């Protein structure tokens, strides 16, 4: 019903780019928000970006704003996270997650009560 599938490689040099994708299957209503989260070793999980399915409202963690872009292709029910100018601090396991919103234009990168979590994908930024 819900899957997170990665595009591109997991290892990139500082300053490089990576794209992640998250496919929503089995649910076609615009009544949820998608969040991208990451967790580095020995660090707490943090929300990176989110998007409300109802109207595309999006938010970002301050440290990635201007470098990461969340987007979606409604035709294929897929959300993307484009990551540019990556730094070693961006390394970690990245997850997409889903939560029901009832169709409101709400999403919150600090909200961790997500209902469904996709499989993580490892991003390593290193020279």
mmCIF file of C-alpha atoms in Angstrom, residues 1 4 11 14-15 23 27 34-35 40 55 71 73-74 91 93 96 104 108-109 112-113:
data_model
loop_
_atom_site.group_PDB
_atom_site.id
_atom_site.type_symbol
_atom_site.label_atom_id
_atom_site.label_comp_id
_atom_site.label_asym_id
_atom_site.label_seq_id
_atom_site.Cartn_x
_atom_site.Cartn_y
_atom_site.Cartn_z
ATOM 1 C CA UNK A 1 0.000 0.000 0.000
ATOM 2 C CA UNK A 4 9.396 4.464 -0.535
ATOM 3 C CA UNK A 11 26.852 7.905 -1.946
ATOM 4 C CA UNK A 14 29.888 17.110 -0.787
ATOM 5 C CA UNK A 15 28.196 19.595 -3.042
ATOM 6 C CA UNK A 23 5.313 6.117 -4.119
ATOM 7 C CA UNK A 27 -4.768 5.447 -1.659
ATOM 8 C CA UNK A 34 3.835 13.157 3.261
ATOM 9 C CA UNK A 35 6.866 13.821 5.364
ATOM 10 C CA UNK A 40 21.972 10.009 11.346
ATOM 11 C CA UNK A 55 -2.981 21.721 -1.930
ATOM 12 C CA UNK A 71 7.540 17.936 -5.145
ATOM 13 C CA UNK A 73 3.604 13.989 -9.562
ATOM 14 C CA UNK A 74 -0.054 13.394 -8.900
ATOM 15 C CA UNK A 91 24.077 11.950 5.720
ATOM 16 C CA UNK A 93 18.811 7.167 6.714
ATOM 17 C CA UNK A 96 9.104 9.001 3.850
ATOM 18 C CA UNK A 104 -6.593 19.993 5.361
ATOM 19 C CA UNK A 108 4.513 19.855 9.897
ATOM 20 C CA UNK A 109 8.163 18.808 9.819
ATOM 21 C CA UNK A 112 6.318 12.494 14.322
ATOM 22 C CA UNK A 113 2.957 10.781 14.769
#
